[in-house]
């Protein structure tokens, strides 16, 4: 079967929404309008395609998603230097997320994330309003398209819930700017209810085999029933932390969901560690939800994660903004196959003929960059460590953003660890099976599936995949002090590593770290991000989160 992935450049991106003076209005040049789709049966799939395009617009998930999901946790440090060509907005922004200090509603990154989430929600609403108008669609086709729209809407509402803990729930009908401004701001409970309701509809989507029937050449990159099941399990895991009185029923539901996925015709399984983030690993049996990419002569449709994570200069063309923390490096168990596939240093061979060359930042070679044995080396406080995930060979010359690796939004390994945690809570024997399946794939011996072990396993398995901060927040609600302790451990590890490098002459004696002298975590303030000021000005009922 020929694989034709949903690429951003193929999509005509999104739909412009009605009105031009509300927070939902994010039209783009050259995009199709809702009227272009009405009554046109050939455009039914394109209507839902526009929703998928949202994940890539503005590099939202590769850049700002990493800065929050990784930098705000114990997994990463900001890399590069303050004189980096990204400019003040990037350099100050990354420091603020890393140190959880100085974050305000004026953050451009947070505003991008808000706009991206509500653009996706708006496009899903447009699809749901319009699908019934298409002629010549079989009832099952309409059900599938509606399921895809509901799945993606649920995903974007979950982003809103995790980042801000509140937000407007947008009705299906078209709204004027004044009506948008007057929308009620919903709390966590209402957002959870909306997300779960959408995912119940999305469960009517087909499995992968039936998807291939309806989309014989282009179903890759679309959500399917397993995507909805996986996301529902994750949502319920978060809800259990926010609603402890009803947590047990959520855990029981999660265990059943994972069992259903395990026995489904999709045949979910774990693939070899060194294949997960390669071209060969795209749309594999481990993929639960995946956004496609292609390497073109421009960056359209490409994965830009390597631009964010990689070192500067040919042949890498990266920024090196997100660096694995020393604490993360030291947390891999001996023999863990994931370590070499997750983390690289200077002069590391990535693919045959492709070497991670010297780590040069603004013309300065980072100390120790030529030796893989110096992972602690720093220059001006910035580490000689880089993330290996997300890199793909760049076959097309031109542009520094056109790496063709897909974004793995959810993998079977994550679902197994979600299930394992819930199974521990319910006393189900599957806890050991699911937890140790992930460890076995990594080349590690079996261990007892305690909550702490599962949380740490998930940290390693999903390292640098934009998730750790949110998991720390979730865990801290059940085990107070966990978040602050983990971030402080990161800071202490870096300080100790720097002193060791100074003692070995691998860092100037004057080198300091751009890190706070104590854990910067403030609870519950840092459970959420500040609401973008621009959105507060647009909405009558939207208020800033406490502490910001």
XYZ file of C-alpha atoms in Angstrom:
548
model
C 0.000 0.000 0.000
C 1.345 3.393 -0.889
C 1.670 5.680 2.102
C 0.458 9.194 1.458
C 0.651 11.022 4.744
C -1.329 14.126 5.630
C 1.265 16.837 5.066
C 0.731 20.448 5.979
C 1.461 21.735 2.479
C -1.173 19.442 0.981
C -3.875 20.559 3.332
C -4.757 24.074 2.309
C -4.230 24.403 6.072
C -7.338 25.433 7.963
C -10.667 27.140 7.622
C -11.183 30.796 8.297
C -13.833 31.354 10.921
C -16.614 33.881 10.878
C -16.036 37.384 12.192
C -12.677 39.127 12.415
C -12.694 40.509 15.923
C -12.792 37.541 18.296
C -10.284 35.204 19.897
C -11.306 32.366 17.559
C -10.488 34.283 14.405
C -7.166 33.079 13.045
C -7.531 33.061 9.240
C -4.461 32.465 7.126
C -3.555 33.575 3.638
C -4.825 31.277 0.896
C -6.973 29.098 3.118
C -10.325 27.688 2.110
C -13.430 29.030 3.785
C -16.364 27.098 5.144
C -18.336 28.021 2.048
C -15.781 26.315 -0.173
C -16.696 22.999 1.413
C -20.480 23.203 1.639
C -22.171 20.605 -0.556
C -18.899 19.443 -2.086
C -18.576 15.714 -1.464
C -15.029 15.660 -2.842
C -13.932 17.970 -0.035
C -15.254 15.964 2.907
C -11.874 14.502 3.827
C -10.165 17.846 3.203
C -12.435 19.384 5.801
C -11.052 17.140 8.525
C -7.538 17.420 7.064
C -7.586 21.091 7.992
C -7.849 20.132 11.661
C -4.749 17.936 11.505
C -2.841 20.813 9.914
C -3.239 22.759 13.141
C -0.720 20.570 14.945
C 2.055 21.874 12.707
C 1.224 25.536 12.356
C 3.762 27.854 13.906
C 5.912 24.891 15.001
C 3.709 24.842 18.076
C 4.348 21.309 19.231
C 8.016 21.192 18.268
C 8.974 24.484 19.911
C 6.679 25.919 22.549
C 5.447 22.430 23.430
C 9.004 21.323 24.209
C 9.795 24.471 26.144
C 6.987 23.767 28.571
C 6.808 19.974 28.540
C 10.581 19.545 28.888
C 12.212 22.735 30.183
C 9.742 23.138 33.048
C 10.646 19.662 34.261
C 13.688 17.751 35.488
C 14.422 16.415 32.000
C 15.944 19.391 30.213
C 17.931 22.610 30.316
C 17.895 25.468 27.896
C 20.805 25.172 25.513
C 22.405 27.605 23.104
C 23.518 31.001 24.421
C 21.977 34.335 25.290
C 23.534 35.827 22.151
C 21.860 33.210 19.978
C 20.380 34.490 16.752
C 16.897 33.597 17.961
C 16.867 36.928 19.725
C 15.632 38.160 23.070
C 12.132 36.724 22.753
C 13.504 33.194 22.394
C 16.364 33.462 24.865
C 14.402 35.098 27.660
C 11.470 32.802 26.989
C 13.487 29.620 27.346
C 15.113 30.854 30.562
C 11.723 31.710 32.032
C 10.319 28.264 31.340
C 13.459 26.528 32.615
C 13.488 28.474 35.874
C 9.704 28.837 36.240
C 10.462 32.467 36.934
C 9.445 35.628 35.135
C 6.598 33.925 33.305
C 3.769 36.341 32.657
C 0.695 36.666 30.517
C 2.765 38.617 28.004
C 4.556 35.450 26.856
C 4.313 35.173 23.080
C 4.837 31.420 23.316
C 1.844 30.903 25.575
C -0.281 33.050 23.302
C 0.759 30.899 20.326
C -0.311 27.780 22.200
C -3.683 29.308 23.105
C -4.297 30.408 19.523
C -3.230 27.032 18.187
C -5.539 25.112 20.521
C -8.572 27.253 19.779
C -7.828 27.284 16.061
C -7.965 23.492 16.169
C -11.185 23.604 18.187
C -12.696 26.087 15.745
C -11.800 23.947 12.743
C -13.280 20.880 14.421
C -16.494 22.819 15.035
C -16.564 23.894 11.395
C -16.210 20.281 10.319
C -18.966 19.124 12.661
C -21.302 21.872 11.422
C -20.637 21.038 7.808
C -20.260 17.273 7.412
C -24.014 16.643 7.231
C -24.263 18.958 4.209
C -22.089 16.761 2.008
C -23.900 14.808 -0.673
C -23.010 11.249 -1.580
C -21.448 10.311 1.737
C -22.447 6.993 3.270
C -23.652 7.169 6.895
C -20.497 5.366 8.011
C -18.318 7.918 6.220
C -20.045 10.740 8.066
C -19.647 8.911 11.366
C -15.923 8.481 10.732
C -15.416 12.136 9.821
C -17.393 13.275 12.859
C -15.325 10.959 15.041
C -12.092 12.437 13.713
C -13.322 15.964 14.367
C -14.381 15.081 17.915
C -11.092 13.326 18.639
C -9.027 16.317 17.584
C -11.297 18.749 19.414
C -10.837 16.656 22.562
C -7.054 16.723 22.077
C -6.989 20.505 21.854
C -9.291 20.952 24.854
C -6.938 18.675 26.801
C -4.080 21.025 25.881
C -6.109 23.932 27.281
C -6.901 22.004 30.459
C -3.284 21.000 31.120
C -1.804 24.415 30.386
C -4.308 26.749 32.033
C -6.822 24.643 33.958
C -9.680 26.609 32.451
C -10.925 28.015 29.183
C -14.040 28.700 27.128
C -15.977 25.786 25.690
C -16.936 26.978 22.235
C -20.447 26.110 21.013
C -20.897 24.517 17.625
C -22.722 27.402 16.022
C -20.962 30.355 14.406
C -20.392 33.236 16.837
C -19.934 36.941 16.340
C -17.002 38.682 17.956
C -19.253 39.994 20.720
C -20.616 36.514 21.389
C -17.113 35.108 21.560
C -16.103 37.780 24.053
C -19.056 36.897 26.280
C -18.348 33.154 26.473
C -18.327 31.588 29.919
C -14.975 30.327 31.193
C -15.232 26.661 32.099
C -13.341 25.013 34.949
C -11.507 21.695 34.985
C -14.623 19.654 35.661
C -16.489 21.091 32.683
C -13.461 20.683 30.426
C -13.044 17.053 31.470
C -16.738 16.406 30.813
C -16.458 17.941 27.344
C -13.299 16.014 26.479
C -14.719 12.677 27.607
C -17.978 13.296 25.722
C -16.037 14.024 22.523
C -13.924 10.911 22.957
C -17.006 8.744 23.435
C -18.105 9.883 19.976
C -14.581 9.390 18.637
C -14.636 5.758 19.781
C -16.918 5.139 16.797
C -13.955 5.740 14.494
C -12.689 2.639 12.670
C -9.681 0.576 13.592
C -6.653 0.759 11.305
C -7.931 -1.986 9.007
C -11.270 -0.296 8.389
C -9.535 3.069 8.018
C -7.559 1.564 5.152
C -10.862 0.699 3.494
C -12.235 4.224 3.646
C -8.879 5.938 3.017
C -7.110 3.384 0.784
C -4.085 5.580 0.077
C -4.089 8.337 2.675
C -5.327 7.126 6.060
C -1.849 7.291 7.580
C -1.665 10.152 10.029
C -5.388 10.126 10.775
C -6.833 9.295 14.155
C -8.538 5.935 14.528
C -10.405 4.131 17.305
C -7.198 3.252 19.142
C -6.199 6.931 19.151
C -9.420 7.783 20.974
C -8.945 4.907 23.408
C -5.370 5.924 24.183
C -6.246 9.575 24.707
C -9.248 8.660 26.864
C -7.017 6.529 29.090
C -4.596 9.438 29.494
C -7.371 11.941 30.206
C -8.854 9.664 32.870
C -5.419 9.268 34.491
C -5.187 13.043 34.830
C -8.778 13.267 36.025
C -8.043 10.784 38.796
C -5.486 13.237 40.214
C -7.943 16.141 39.981
C -10.914 14.165 41.336
C -9.531 11.792 44.005
C -12.996 10.976 45.366
C -13.802 9.184 42.107
C -10.276 8.096 41.212
C -10.871 4.365 41.555
C -13.592 4.330 38.907
C -11.261 6.153 36.521
C -8.470 3.660 37.168
C -10.841 0.766 36.527
C -11.922 2.323 33.241
C -8.298 2.823 32.205
C -7.393 -0.811 32.854
C -10.320 -1.982 30.742
C -9.439 0.423 27.921
C -5.851 -0.834 27.760
C -7.017 -4.450 27.851
C -9.386 -3.692 24.963
C -6.562 -2.098 22.979
C -4.269 -5.013 23.769
C -6.736 -7.476 22.250
C -7.821 -5.299 19.330
C -7.286 -6.137 15.678
C -4.802 -3.261 15.426
C -2.167 -5.495 17.008
C -0.410 -2.817 19.053
C 3.107 -3.813 20.007
C 6.517 -2.400 20.880
C 9.093 -2.115 18.116
C 12.889 -2.072 18.473
C 14.175 0.921 20.426
C 16.475 2.058 17.629
C 13.592 2.102 15.124
C 11.038 4.169 17.033
C 12.104 7.555 15.675
C 13.370 6.436 12.270
C 11.570 6.485 8.940
C 11.181 2.715 9.251
C 9.345 3.249 12.521
C 6.703 5.593 11.141
C 3.078 4.404 11.419
C 4.308 1.203 13.041
C 2.376 -1.132 15.327
C 3.564 1.097 18.187
C 1.866 4.177 16.746
C -1.346 5.183 18.509
C -1.493 8.721 17.115
C 1.081 10.225 14.786
C 1.309 13.419 12.734
C 3.000 12.975 9.370
C 5.859 14.953 7.883
C 7.808 15.113 4.641
C 11.115 16.630 3.619
C 10.478 19.253 0.948
C 12.659 21.998 -0.501
C 11.034 24.336 2.007
C 10.007 23.647 5.585
C 6.305 23.138 4.802
C 5.203 19.722 5.986
C 8.501 19.059 7.737
C 9.367 18.153 11.287
C 11.107 21.123 12.908
C 12.014 19.425 16.162
C 15.591 18.847 15.086
C 15.989 22.515 14.300
C 15.047 23.198 17.909
C 17.180 20.447 19.431
C 20.222 20.037 17.181
C 23.569 21.844 17.173
C 24.328 24.714 14.859
C 26.083 24.553 11.503
C 26.210 22.068 8.626
C 25.191 19.347 8.413
C 23.004 19.727 11.494
C 21.331 23.125 11.133
C 19.961 23.164 14.646
C 19.466 25.672 17.425
C 20.307 23.452 20.388
C 17.669 25.157 22.512
C 16.601 22.080 24.502
C 19.381 20.025 26.112
C 18.890 16.843 28.150
C 19.643 17.507 31.812
C 22.545 15.756 33.502
C 20.020 14.360 35.963
C 18.190 12.707 33.074
C 21.446 11.323 31.663
C 22.311 9.832 35.046
C 18.836 8.328 35.507
C 19.199 5.698 32.779
C 19.933 2.288 34.251
C 23.081 0.467 33.075
C 22.344 -1.390 29.851
C 19.308 0.710 28.936
C 19.166 0.670 25.128
C 17.216 3.921 25.105
C 20.085 6.065 26.326
C 22.085 6.083 23.103
C 18.893 6.592 21.109
C 17.758 9.501 23.265
C 20.940 11.488 23.953
C 23.962 12.433 21.848
C 27.130 14.456 22.327
C 29.545 16.139 19.966
C 31.130 13.934 17.286
C 28.404 11.298 17.591
C 27.642 9.306 14.442
C 23.891 9.518 13.895
C 23.556 7.744 10.563
C 26.124 6.387 8.165
C 27.869 9.411 6.733
C 26.073 11.809 9.092
C 27.963 12.952 12.169
C 26.803 15.291 14.925
C 29.675 17.686 14.357
C 31.408 19.976 16.791
C 29.076 21.866 19.066
C 29.543 25.430 17.900
C 27.439 28.244 19.323
C 27.950 31.726 17.971
C 31.415 30.777 16.759
C 32.532 29.237 20.052
C 33.228 25.516 20.232
C 31.775 24.094 23.435
C 34.474 22.658 25.671
C 34.666 18.892 25.354
C 32.515 18.822 22.243
C 34.902 16.488 20.465
C 34.675 13.773 23.097
C 31.694 11.596 23.919
C 33.294 10.966 27.315
C 32.666 14.544 28.458
C 28.868 14.776 28.722
C 29.095 17.278 31.576
C 31.190 19.808 29.682
C 29.847 23.320 29.655
C 30.810 26.628 28.131
C 29.253 29.752 29.583
C 26.887 27.512 31.511
C 25.450 25.631 28.545
C 25.774 21.853 28.279
C 27.413 19.623 25.701
C 24.343 17.387 25.439
C 21.703 17.114 22.739
C 18.489 15.208 22.157
C 18.669 12.366 19.642
C 14.914 11.886 19.248
C 13.204 13.374 16.266
C 16.236 13.506 13.997
C 15.967 12.168 10.449
C 18.337 12.411 7.487
C 17.560 15.460 5.393
C 17.542 14.250 1.768
C 16.410 17.528 0.260
C 18.849 20.395 0.061
C 17.539 23.805 0.963
C 16.164 25.316 4.127
C 17.105 24.309 7.633
C 13.695 23.099 8.771
C 12.885 20.277 6.371
C 13.472 17.110 8.359
C 10.904 14.506 7.427
C 10.389 12.703 10.728
C 6.811 12.338 11.946
C 5.711 13.583 15.357
C 4.825 10.667 17.609
C 1.918 12.125 19.552
C 1.107 8.906 21.440
C 2.882 5.560 21.437
C 1.856 2.126 22.678
C 4.626 2.268 25.289
C 2.946 5.283 26.875
C -0.432 3.540 26.874
C 1.117 0.499 28.572
C 2.601 2.660 31.329
C -0.695 4.507 31.789
C -2.381 1.135 32.105
C 0.291 -0.144 34.497
C -0.199 2.783 36.866
C -3.961 2.299 36.877
C -3.539 -1.459 37.341
C -1.347 -0.912 40.414
C -4.125 1.217 41.867
C -6.765 -1.445 41.212
C -4.613 -4.444 42.105
C -4.749 -5.915 38.611
C -1.944 -8.333 37.699
C -1.578 -6.605 34.332
C 0.475 -3.936 36.106
C 3.575 -6.126 35.984
C 2.934 -7.344 32.438
C 2.541 -3.878 30.975
C 5.295 -2.204 32.978
C 7.883 -4.887 32.338
C 7.052 -5.103 28.636
C 8.475 -1.585 28.298
C 11.537 -2.490 30.367
C 12.173 -5.685 28.418
C 12.129 -3.762 25.145
C 14.745 -1.427 26.636
C 16.987 -4.385 27.512
C 16.338 -4.177 31.254
C 15.437 -6.816 33.815
C 11.938 -6.977 35.256
C 11.147 -4.983 38.391
C 8.249 -4.633 40.769
C 5.662 -2.241 39.296
C 5.455 0.257 42.140
C 4.038 3.691 41.424
C 7.468 5.300 41.818
C 9.031 2.788 39.439
C 6.320 3.340 36.842
C 6.611 7.117 37.092
C 10.375 6.919 36.588
C 9.996 4.458 33.722
C 7.611 6.808 31.986
C 10.070 9.653 32.494
C 12.786 7.720 30.673
C 10.543 6.228 27.992
C 9.015 9.595 27.048
C 12.082 11.739 27.691
C 12.134 14.912 25.579
C 8.689 14.136 24.153
C 6.927 17.209 25.601
C 5.200 15.389 28.468
C 7.275 15.372 31.666
C 6.178 18.718 33.163
C 2.522 17.772 32.926
C 3.198 14.401 34.528
C 5.103 16.061 37.380
C 2.126 18.327 38.029
C -0.255 15.374 37.956
C 1.852 13.331 40.369
C 2.401 16.275 42.713
C -1.349 16.578 43.230
C -1.297 13.054 44.674
C 2.144 13.192 46.302
C 2.856 16.801 47.379
C 6.467 17.895 47.059
C 7.267 15.549 44.174
C 7.454 18.304 41.530
C 9.713 20.603 43.562
C 12.007 17.766 44.621
C 12.528 16.558 41.066
C 13.330 20.025 39.712
C 15.705 20.662 42.597
C 17.459 17.359 41.892
C 18.029 18.562 38.325
C 19.628 21.778 39.559
C 21.841 19.957 42.066
C 23.048 17.479 39.442
C 24.065 20.289 37.102
C 25.890 22.136 39.861
C 27.804 19.013 40.861
C 28.611 18.201 37.244
C 29.967 21.692 36.672
C 32.239 21.467 39.703
C 33.598 18.153 38.432
C 34.324 19.700 35.042
C 36.107 22.630 36.666
C 38.245 20.234 38.697
C 39.241 18.424 35.488
C 39.993 21.649 33.663
C 37.111 21.104 31.247
C 35.312 24.299 32.224
C 36.671 27.731 33.175
C 36.703 28.383 36.908
C 34.452 31.392 36.339
C 31.700 29.368 34.647
C 28.301 29.602 36.313
C 24.975 27.976 35.576
C 21.908 30.003 34.541
C 19.862 28.158 37.171
C 18.211 29.282 40.429
C 19.907 28.475 43.776
C 16.895 26.464 44.973
C 13.865 24.734 43.531
C 11.773 27.424 41.822
C 8.542 25.418 42.003
C 5.641 27.216 43.685
C 2.502 25.157 44.274
C -0.236 25.459 43.136
C 0.873 28.419 41.001
C 3.133 26.315 38.783
C 0.455 23.693 38.183
C -0.673 25.950 35.346
C 0.724 28.641 33.073
C -0.272 32.302 32.992
C -3.226 33.076 30.761
C -2.142 35.163 27.736
C -2.908 38.834 28.340
C -4.030 39.220 24.745
C -6.802 36.695 25.328
C -7.846 38.292 28.624
C -8.364 41.554 26.739
C -10.545 39.790 24.171
C -12.778 37.936 26.636
C -15.020 39.527 29.244
C -14.937 36.622 31.695
C -11.356 35.390 31.382
C -9.157 36.156 34.393
C -5.471 35.611 35.075
C -4.461 32.480 36.964
C -3.557 32.963 40.623
C 0.014 34.002 41.312
C 0.693 35.539 37.900
